[in-house]
PDB file of C-alpha atoms in Angstrom:
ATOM      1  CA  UNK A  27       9.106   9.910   0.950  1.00 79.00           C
ATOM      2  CA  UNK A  28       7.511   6.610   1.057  1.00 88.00           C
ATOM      3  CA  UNK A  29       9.212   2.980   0.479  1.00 93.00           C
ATOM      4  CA  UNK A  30       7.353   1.709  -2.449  1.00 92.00           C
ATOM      5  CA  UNK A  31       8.287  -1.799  -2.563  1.00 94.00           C
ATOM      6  CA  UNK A  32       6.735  -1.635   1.179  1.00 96.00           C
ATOM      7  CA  UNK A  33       3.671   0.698   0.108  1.00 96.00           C
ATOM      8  CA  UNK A  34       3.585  -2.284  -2.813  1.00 96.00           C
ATOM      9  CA  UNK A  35       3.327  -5.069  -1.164  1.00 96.00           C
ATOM     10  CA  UNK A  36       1.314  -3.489   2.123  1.00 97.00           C
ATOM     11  CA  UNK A  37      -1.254  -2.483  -0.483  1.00 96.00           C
ATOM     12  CA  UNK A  38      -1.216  -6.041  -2.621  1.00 96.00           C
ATOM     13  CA  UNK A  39      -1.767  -8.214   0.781  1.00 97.00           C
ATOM     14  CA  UNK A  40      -4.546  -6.029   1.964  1.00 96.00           C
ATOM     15  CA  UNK A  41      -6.039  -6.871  -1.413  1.00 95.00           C
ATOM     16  CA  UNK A  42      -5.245 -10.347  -1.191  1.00 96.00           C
ATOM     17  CA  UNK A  43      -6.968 -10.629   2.600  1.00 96.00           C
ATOM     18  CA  UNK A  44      -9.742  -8.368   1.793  1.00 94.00           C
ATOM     19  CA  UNK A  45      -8.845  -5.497   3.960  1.00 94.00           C
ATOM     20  CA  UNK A  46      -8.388  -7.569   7.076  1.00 95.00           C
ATOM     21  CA  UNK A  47      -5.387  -6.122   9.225  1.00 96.00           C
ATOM     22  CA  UNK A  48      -5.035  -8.812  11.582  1.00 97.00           C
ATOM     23  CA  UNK A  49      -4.571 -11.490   8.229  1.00 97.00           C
ATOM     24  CA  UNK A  50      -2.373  -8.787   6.276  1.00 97.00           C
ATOM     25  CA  UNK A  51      -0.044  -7.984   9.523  1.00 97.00           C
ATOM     26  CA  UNK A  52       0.752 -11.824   9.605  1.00 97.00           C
ATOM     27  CA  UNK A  53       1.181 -12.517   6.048  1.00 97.00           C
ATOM     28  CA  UNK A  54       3.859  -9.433   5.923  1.00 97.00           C
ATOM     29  CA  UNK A  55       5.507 -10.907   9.651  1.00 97.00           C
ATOM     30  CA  UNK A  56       4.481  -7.693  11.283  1.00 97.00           C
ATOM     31  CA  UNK A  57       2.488  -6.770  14.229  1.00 97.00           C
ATOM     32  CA  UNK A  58      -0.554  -5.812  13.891  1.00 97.00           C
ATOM     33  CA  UNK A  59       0.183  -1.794  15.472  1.00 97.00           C
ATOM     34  CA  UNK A  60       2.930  -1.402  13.356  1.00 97.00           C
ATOM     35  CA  UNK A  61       0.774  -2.204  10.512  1.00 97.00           C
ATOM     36  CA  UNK A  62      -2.207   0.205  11.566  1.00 97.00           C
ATOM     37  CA  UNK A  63       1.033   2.748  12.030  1.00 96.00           C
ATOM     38  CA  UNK A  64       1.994   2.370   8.508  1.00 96.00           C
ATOM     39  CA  UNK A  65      -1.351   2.858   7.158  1.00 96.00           C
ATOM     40  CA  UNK A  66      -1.859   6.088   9.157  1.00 96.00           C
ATOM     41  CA  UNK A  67       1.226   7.406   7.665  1.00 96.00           C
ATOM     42  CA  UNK A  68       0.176   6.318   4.116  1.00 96.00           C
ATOM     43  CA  UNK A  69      -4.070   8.390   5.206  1.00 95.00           C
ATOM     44  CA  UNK A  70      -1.428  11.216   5.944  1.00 96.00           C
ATOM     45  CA  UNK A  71       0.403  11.097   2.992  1.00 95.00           C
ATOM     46  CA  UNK A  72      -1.913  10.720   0.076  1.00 94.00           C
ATOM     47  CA  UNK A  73      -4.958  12.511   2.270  1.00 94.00           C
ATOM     48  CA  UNK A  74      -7.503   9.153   1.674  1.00 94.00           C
ATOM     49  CA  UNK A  75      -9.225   6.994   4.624  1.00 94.00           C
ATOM     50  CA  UNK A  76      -7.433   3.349   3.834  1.00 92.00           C
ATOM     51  CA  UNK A  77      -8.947   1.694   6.498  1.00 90.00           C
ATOM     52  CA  UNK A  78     -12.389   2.757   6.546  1.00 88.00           C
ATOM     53  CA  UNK A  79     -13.669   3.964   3.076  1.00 85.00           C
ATOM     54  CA  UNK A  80     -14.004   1.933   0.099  1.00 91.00           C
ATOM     55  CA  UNK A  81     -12.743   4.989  -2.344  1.00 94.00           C
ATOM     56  CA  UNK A  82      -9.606   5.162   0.002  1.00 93.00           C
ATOM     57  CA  UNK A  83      -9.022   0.852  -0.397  1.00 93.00           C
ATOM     58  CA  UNK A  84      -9.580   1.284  -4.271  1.00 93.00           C
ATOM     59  CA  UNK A  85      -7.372   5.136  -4.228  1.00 95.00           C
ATOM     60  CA  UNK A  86      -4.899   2.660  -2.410  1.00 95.00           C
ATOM     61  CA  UNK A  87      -4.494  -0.109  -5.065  1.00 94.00           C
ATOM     62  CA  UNK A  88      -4.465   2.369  -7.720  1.00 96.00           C
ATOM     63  CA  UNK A  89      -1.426   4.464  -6.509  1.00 96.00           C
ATOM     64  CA  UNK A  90       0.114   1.341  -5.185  1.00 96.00           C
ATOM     65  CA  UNK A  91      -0.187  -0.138  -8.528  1.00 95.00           C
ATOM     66  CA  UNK A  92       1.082   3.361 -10.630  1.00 95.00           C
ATOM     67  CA  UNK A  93       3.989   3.749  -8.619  1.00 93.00           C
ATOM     68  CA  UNK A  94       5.147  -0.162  -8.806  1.00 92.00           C
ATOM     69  CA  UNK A  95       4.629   1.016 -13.005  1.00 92.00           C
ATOM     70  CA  UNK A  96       6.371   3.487 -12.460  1.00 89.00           C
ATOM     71  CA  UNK A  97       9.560   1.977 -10.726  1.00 87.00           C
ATOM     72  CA  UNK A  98       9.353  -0.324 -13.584  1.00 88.00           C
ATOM     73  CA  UNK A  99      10.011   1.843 -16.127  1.00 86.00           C
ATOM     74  CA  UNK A 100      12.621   3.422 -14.143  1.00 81.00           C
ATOM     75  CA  UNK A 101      14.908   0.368 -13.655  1.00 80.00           C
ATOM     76  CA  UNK A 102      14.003  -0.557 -17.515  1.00 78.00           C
ATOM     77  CA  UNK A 103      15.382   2.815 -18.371  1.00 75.00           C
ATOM     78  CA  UNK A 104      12.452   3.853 -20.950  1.00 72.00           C
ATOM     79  CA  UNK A 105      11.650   7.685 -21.547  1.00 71.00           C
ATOM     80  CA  UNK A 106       8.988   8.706 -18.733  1.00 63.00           C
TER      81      UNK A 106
END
């Protein structure tokens, strides 16, 4: 399993800083190798190229933004 407040807000900076690591690993307070770490584990996981292929950024927002829909509905307690 994944963290998805992490996977959330990994996937909303690198949005925010266009896909730059070295911006997105200071705006989240981590190093930059633990950073290129996570995102390996997240290619692994969900079997897309995050870092180098446009499909694999935009695959990224999209499941980053279904599961944060997701958890909402969850917490709210609605019928999924």
């Amino acid at each position: 399993g994944i963290d998805i407040d992490e996977f959330t807000n990994i996937a909303n900076k690198l949005l925010i800083n266009d896909y730059n690591i070295t911006q997105t690993a200071d705006d989240l307070f981590l190093h930059k190798n633990t950073l290129i770490y996570k995102l390996k584990k997240y290619e692994q996981i969900f079997n897309i190229d995050i870092r180098g292929d446009f499909k694999g950024k935009f695959l990224m927002v999209l499941i980053a933004n279904t599961l944060r829909e997701y958890q909402r509905q969850k917490q709210v307690g609605e019928k999924i």
